[in-house]
GROMACS .gro file of C-alpha atoms in nm:
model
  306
    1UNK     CA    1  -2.276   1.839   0.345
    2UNK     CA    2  -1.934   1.716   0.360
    3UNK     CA    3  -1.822   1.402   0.560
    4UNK     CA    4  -1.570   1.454   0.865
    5UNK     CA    5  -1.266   1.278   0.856
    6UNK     CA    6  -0.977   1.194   1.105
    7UNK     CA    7  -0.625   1.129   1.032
    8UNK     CA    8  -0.442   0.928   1.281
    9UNK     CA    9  -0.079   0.940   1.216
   10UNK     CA   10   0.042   1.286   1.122
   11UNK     CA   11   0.364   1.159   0.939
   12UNK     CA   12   0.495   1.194   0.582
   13UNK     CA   13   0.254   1.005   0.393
   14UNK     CA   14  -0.011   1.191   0.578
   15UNK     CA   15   0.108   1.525   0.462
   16UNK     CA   16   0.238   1.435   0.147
   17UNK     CA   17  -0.083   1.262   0.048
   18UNK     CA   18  -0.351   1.279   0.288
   19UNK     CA   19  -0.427   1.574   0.360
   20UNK     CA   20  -0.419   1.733   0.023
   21UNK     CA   21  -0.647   1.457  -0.132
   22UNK     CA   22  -0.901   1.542   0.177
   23UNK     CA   23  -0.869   1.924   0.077
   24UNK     CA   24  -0.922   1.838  -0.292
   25UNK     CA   25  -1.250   1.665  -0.226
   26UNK     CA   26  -1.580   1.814  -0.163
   27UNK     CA   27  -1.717   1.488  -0.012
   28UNK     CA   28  -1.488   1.535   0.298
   29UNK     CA   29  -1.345   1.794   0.541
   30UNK     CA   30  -1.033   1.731   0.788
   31UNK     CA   31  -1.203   1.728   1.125
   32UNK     CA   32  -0.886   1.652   1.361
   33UNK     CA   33  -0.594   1.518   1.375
   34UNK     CA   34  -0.435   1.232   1.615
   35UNK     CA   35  -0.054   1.212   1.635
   36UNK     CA   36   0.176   1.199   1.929
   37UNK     CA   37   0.438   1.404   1.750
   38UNK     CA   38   0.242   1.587   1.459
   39UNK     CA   39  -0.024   1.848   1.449
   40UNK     CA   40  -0.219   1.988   1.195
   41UNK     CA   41  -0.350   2.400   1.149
   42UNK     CA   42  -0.671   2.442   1.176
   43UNK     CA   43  -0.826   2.137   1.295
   44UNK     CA   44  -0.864   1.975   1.728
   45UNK     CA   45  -0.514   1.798   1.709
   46UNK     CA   46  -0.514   1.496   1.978
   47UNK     CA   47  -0.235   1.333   2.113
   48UNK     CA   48  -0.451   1.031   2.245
   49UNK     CA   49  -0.594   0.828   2.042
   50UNK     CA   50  -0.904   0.695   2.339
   51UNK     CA   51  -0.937   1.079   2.406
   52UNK     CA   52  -1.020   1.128   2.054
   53UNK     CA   53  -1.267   0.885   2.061
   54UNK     CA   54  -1.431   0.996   2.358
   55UNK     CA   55  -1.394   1.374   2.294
   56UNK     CA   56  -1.315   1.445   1.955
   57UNK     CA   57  -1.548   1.490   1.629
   58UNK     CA   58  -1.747   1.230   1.463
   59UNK     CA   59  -1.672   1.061   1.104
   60UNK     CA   60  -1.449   0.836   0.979
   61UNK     CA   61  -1.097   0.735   1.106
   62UNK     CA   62  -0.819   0.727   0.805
   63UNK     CA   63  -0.552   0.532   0.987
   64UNK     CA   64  -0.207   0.651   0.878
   65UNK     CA   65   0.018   0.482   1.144
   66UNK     CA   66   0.287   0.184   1.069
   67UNK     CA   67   0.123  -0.107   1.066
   68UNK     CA   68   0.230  -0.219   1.368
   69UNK     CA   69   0.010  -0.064   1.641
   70UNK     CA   70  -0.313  -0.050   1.384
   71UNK     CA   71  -0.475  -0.322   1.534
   72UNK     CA   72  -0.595  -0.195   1.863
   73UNK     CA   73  -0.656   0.165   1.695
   74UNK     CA   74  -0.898   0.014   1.424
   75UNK     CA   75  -1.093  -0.252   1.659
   76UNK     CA   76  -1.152   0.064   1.883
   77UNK     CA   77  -1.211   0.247   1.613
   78UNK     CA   78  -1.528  -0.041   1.482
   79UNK     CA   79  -1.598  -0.065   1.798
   80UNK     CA   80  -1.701   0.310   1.779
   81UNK     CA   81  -1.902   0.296   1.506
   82UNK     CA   82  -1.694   0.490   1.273
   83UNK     CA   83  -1.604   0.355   0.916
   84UNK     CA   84  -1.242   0.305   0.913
   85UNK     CA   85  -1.011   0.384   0.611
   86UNK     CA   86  -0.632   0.187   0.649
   87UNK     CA   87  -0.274   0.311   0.503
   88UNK     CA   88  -0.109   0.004   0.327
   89UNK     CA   89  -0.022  -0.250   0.413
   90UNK     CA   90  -0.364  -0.258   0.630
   91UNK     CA   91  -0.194  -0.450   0.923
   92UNK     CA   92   0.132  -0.620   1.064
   93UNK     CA   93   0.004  -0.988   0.986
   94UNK     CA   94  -0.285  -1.130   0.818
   95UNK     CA   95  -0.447  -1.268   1.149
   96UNK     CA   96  -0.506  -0.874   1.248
   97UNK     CA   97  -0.654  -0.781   0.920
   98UNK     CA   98  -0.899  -1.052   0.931
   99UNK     CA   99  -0.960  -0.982   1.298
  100UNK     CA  100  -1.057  -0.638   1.177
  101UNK     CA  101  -1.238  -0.684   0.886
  102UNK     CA  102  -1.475  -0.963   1.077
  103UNK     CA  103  -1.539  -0.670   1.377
  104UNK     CA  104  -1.637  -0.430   1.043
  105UNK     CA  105  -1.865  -0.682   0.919
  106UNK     CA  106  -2.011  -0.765   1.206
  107UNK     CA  107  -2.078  -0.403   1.319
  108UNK     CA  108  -2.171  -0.288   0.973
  109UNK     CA  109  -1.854  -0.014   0.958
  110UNK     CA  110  -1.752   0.052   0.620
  111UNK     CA  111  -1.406  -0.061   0.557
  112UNK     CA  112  -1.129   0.036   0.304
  113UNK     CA  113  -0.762  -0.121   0.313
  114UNK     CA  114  -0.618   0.069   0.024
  115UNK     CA  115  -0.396   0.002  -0.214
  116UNK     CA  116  -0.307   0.331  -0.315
  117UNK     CA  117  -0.096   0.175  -0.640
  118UNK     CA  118  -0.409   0.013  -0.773
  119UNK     CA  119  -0.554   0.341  -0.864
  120UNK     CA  120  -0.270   0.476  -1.068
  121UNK     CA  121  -0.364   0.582  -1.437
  122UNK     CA  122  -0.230   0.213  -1.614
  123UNK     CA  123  -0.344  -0.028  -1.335
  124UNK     CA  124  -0.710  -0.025  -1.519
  125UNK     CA  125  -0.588  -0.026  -1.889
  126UNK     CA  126  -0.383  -0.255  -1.786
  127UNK     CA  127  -0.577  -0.512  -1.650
  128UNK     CA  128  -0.866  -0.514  -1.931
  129UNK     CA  129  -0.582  -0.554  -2.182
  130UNK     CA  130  -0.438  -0.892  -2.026
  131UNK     CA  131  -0.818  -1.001  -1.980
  132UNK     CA  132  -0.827  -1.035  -2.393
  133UNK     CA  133  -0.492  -1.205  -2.407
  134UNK     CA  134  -0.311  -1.562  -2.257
  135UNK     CA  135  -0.050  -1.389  -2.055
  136UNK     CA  136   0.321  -1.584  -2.055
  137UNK     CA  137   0.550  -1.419  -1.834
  138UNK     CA  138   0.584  -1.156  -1.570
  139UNK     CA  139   0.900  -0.923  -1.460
  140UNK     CA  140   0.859  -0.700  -1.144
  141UNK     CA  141   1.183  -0.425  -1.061
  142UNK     CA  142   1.127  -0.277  -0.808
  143UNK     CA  143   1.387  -0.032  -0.683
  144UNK     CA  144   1.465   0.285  -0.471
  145UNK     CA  145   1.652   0.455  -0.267
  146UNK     CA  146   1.510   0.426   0.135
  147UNK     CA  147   1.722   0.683   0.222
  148UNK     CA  148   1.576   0.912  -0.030
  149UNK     CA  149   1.176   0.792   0.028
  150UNK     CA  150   1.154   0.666   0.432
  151UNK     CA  151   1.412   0.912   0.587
  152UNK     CA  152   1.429   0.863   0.970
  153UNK     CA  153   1.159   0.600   0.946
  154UNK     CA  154   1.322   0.359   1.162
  155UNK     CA  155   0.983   0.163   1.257
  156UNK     CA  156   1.078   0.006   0.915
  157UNK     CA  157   1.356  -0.207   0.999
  158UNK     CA  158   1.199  -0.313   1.334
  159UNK     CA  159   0.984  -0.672   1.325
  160UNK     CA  160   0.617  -0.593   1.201
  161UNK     CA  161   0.798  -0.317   0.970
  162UNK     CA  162   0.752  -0.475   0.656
  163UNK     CA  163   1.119  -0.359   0.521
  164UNK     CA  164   1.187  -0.376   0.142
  165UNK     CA  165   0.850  -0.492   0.129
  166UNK     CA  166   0.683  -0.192   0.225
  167UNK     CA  167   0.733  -0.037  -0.120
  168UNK     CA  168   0.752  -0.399  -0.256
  169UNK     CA  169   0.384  -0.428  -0.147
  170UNK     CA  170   0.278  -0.179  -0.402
  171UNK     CA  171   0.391  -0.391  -0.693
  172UNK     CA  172   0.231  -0.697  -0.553
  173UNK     CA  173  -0.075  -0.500  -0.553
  174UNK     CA  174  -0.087  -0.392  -0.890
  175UNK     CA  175   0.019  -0.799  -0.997
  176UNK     CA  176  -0.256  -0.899  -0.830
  177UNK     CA  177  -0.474  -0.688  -0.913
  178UNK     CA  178  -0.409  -0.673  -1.310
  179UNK     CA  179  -0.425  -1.057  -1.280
  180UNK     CA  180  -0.667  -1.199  -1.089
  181UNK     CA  181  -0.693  -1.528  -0.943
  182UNK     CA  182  -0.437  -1.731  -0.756
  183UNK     CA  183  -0.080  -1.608  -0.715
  184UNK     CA  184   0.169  -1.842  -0.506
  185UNK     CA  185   0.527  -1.793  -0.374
  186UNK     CA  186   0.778  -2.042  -0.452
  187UNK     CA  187   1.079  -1.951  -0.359
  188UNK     CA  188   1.254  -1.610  -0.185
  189UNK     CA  189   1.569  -1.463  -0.098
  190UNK     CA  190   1.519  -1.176   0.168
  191UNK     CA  191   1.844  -0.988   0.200
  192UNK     CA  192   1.830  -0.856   0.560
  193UNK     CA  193   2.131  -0.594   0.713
  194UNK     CA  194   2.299  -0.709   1.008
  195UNK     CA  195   2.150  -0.516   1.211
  196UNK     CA  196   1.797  -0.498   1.144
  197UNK     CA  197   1.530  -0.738   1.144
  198UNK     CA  198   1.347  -0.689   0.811
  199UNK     CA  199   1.532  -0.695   0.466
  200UNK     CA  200   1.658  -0.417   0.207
  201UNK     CA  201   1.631  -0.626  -0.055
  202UNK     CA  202   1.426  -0.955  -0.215
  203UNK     CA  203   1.385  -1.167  -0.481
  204UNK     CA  204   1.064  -1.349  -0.511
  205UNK     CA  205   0.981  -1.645  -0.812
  206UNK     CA  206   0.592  -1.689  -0.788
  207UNK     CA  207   0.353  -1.847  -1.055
  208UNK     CA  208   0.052  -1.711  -1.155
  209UNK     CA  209  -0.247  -1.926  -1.291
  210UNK     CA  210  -0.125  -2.265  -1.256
  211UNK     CA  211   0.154  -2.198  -1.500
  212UNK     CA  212   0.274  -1.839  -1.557
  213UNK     CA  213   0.606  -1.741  -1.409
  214UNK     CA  214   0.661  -1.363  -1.220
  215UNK     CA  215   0.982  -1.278  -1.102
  216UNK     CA  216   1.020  -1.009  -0.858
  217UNK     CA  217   1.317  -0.748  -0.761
  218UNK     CA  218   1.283  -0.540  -0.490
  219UNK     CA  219   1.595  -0.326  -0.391
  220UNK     CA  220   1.619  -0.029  -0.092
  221UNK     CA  221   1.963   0.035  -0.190
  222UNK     CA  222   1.931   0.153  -0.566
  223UNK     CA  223   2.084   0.527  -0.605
  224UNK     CA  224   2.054   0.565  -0.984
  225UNK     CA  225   1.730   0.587  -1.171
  226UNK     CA  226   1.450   0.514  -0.932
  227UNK     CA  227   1.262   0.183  -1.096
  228UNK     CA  228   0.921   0.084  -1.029
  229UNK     CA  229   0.871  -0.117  -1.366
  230UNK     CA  230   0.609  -0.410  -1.424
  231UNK     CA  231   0.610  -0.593  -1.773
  232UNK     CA  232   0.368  -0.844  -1.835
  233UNK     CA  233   0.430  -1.069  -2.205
  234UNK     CA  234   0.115  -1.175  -2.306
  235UNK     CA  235   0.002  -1.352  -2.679
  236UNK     CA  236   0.374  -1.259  -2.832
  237UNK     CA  237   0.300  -0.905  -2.712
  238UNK     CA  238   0.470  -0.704  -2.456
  239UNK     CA  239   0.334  -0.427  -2.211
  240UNK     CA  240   0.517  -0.235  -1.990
  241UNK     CA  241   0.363  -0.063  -1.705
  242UNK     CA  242   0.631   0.222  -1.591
  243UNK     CA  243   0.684   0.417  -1.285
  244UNK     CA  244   0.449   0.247  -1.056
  245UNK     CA  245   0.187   0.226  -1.301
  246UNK     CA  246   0.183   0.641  -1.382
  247UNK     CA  247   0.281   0.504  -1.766
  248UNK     CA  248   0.164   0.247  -1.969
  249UNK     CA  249   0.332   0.134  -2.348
  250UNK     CA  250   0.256  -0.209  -2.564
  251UNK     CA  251   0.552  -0.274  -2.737
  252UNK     CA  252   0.749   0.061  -2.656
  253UNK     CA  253   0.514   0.251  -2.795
  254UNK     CA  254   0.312   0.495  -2.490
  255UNK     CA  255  -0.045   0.501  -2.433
  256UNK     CA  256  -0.204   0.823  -2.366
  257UNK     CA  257  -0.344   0.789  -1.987
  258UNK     CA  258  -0.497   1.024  -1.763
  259UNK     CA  259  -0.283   1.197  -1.520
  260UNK     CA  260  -0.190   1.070  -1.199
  261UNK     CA  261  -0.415   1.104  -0.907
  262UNK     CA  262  -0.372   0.794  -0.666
  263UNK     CA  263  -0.494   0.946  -0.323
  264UNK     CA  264  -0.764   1.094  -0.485
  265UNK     CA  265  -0.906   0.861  -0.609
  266UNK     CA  266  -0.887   0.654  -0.277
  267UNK     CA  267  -1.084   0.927  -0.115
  268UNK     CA  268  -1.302   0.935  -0.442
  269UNK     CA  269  -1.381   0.567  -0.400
  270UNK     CA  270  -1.398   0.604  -0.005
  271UNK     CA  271  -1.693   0.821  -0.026
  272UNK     CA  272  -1.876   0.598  -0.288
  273UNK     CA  273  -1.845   0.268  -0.004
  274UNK     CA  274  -1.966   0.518   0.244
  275UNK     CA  275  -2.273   0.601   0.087
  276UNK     CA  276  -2.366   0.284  -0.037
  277UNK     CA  277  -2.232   0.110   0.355
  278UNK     CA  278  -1.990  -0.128   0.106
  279UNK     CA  279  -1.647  -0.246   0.197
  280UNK     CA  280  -1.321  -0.281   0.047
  281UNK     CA  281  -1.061  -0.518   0.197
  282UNK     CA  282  -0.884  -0.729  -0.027
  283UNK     CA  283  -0.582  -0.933   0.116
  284UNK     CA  284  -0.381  -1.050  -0.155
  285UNK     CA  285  -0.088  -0.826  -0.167
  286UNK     CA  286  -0.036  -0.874   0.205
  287UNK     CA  287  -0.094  -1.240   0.130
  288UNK     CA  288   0.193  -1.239  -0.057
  289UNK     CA  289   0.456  -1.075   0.156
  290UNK     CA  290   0.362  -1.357   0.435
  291UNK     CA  291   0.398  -1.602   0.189
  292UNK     CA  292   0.749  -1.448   0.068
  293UNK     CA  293   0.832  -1.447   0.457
  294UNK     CA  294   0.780  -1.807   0.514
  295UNK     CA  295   0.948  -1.980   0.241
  296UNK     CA  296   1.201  -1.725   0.166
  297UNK     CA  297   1.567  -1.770   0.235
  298UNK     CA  298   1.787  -1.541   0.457
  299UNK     CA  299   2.074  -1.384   0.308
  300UNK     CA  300   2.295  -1.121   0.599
  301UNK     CA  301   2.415  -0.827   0.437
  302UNK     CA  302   2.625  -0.517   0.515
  303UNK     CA  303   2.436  -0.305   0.832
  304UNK     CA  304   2.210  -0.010   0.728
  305UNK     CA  305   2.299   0.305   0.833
  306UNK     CA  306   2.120   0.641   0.782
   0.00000   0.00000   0.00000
């Protein structure tokens, strides 16, 4: 019998990626949906999110909201008893994700921040190939075109929104997940619009393993070729992990690699911690961004407009 599931936050990422992966998997059905401006066919469709709790089916909660307002929605959520899967970033600061993964723990609710970037095809290769090999540098680029990816989305620019670092987070993901152990800002330049209060655009110098340098580009106002680009140069070789991780090459030369399936695979791996009552809730990437925030210079730039 298939597992009911509840997606809070009926915006794009829910419909773009949500809701299909839950349709594509026989482990889970869409049970309702919670959104104060969304609905979904088919399905109880709440515009409360207590209601829900009270009234609505059972199962898990997949938490598609900005970050923002997750906290309250996930600690009622534990506090419910249902196992709680979180939309990246998993919370506005890292005091409310360990908040909530501490209420999990202690109330035995599974729990799964994903990282929806560490499942794509490469990440994996990726990270068994650098295991074999003493890795010397790092280059992150990412850029993209907001207007083209977060239209109308204006919870981004607002404090708590993340900013450039909402897509930057993805990167940050994969680098730490493709190389483990201690990562640690060192300097940052956040270019922020005039008027809003998170930036379009960073640079970020970190070191890796003591020693290793990673430089980091993220840019909201790119209109050419989208780039989401991660090459790692490692015992004179080079790999090159391309379009958020969807390709792979060593050298230039492409590795063959399944085809993509990111939220798939996060519901995939959410119903393997469900049965087995595991956990997932790794805080690195978000670690990072703090990090980034703290010691990271202010540059104003031109005002963002739509």
């Amino acid at each position: 019998m298939s597992i009911p599931v509840t997606v809070v936050g009926i915006g794009k990422i829910a419909r773009d990626q949500h809701l299909p992966a839950i349709a594509g998997n026989p482990d889970f059905h869409l049970a309702a949906a919670v959104s104060r401006h969304g609905t979904v066919e088919g399905v109880p469709n709440f515009t409360d999110f207590d209601r829900f709790l009270a009234e609505g089916p059972a199962g898990p909660v997949a938490l598609c909201t900005p970050p923002s307002v997750r906290l309250e929605m996930a600690l009622k959520t534990i506090a419910a008893g249902r196992d709680l899967l979180i939309e990246k970033p998993p919370a506005a600061t890292l005091g409310e994700i360990e908040t909530i993964s501490a209420a999990a723990r202690d109330a035995g609710v599974v729990l799964f921040a994903t990282w929806h970037s560490r499942f794509a095809p490469a990440v994996a290769p990726a990270r068994a190939w650098i295991a074999e090999r003493k890795v010397e540098r790092v280059t992150i680029t990412w850029k993209e075109d907001v207007r083209r990816w977060h239209p109308g989305q204006a919870w981004i620019w607002q404090p708590g929104g993340f900013g450039v670092f909402d897509p930057g987070i993805n990167a940050l993901s994969i680098l730490t997940e493709i190389l483990p152990g201690a990562i640690h800002v060192g300097a940052a330049t956040l270019e922020v619009p005039q008027n809003c209060a998170t930036p379009i655009a960073a640079q970020l110098a970190m070191t890796a393993r003591g020693t290793v340098p990673v430089a980091a580009a993220f840019d909201w106002r790119h209109e050419g070729v989208q780039t989401w680009d991660i090459e790692v140069e490692a015992s004179g070789q080079r790999l090159t992990l391309g379009m958020g991780g969807a390709q792979m090459a060593i050298d230039g030369t492409p590795v063959d690699l399944p085809a993509e399936a990111e939220y798939p695979e996060i519901y995939r791996h959410f119903a393997r911690l469900v049965a087995a009552r595991e956990s997932d809730a790794d805080f690195a990437p978000l670690r990072l961004c703090a990090d980034a925030f703290l010691v990271g210079r202010q540059v104003a730039v031109a005002p963002f407009t739509e």
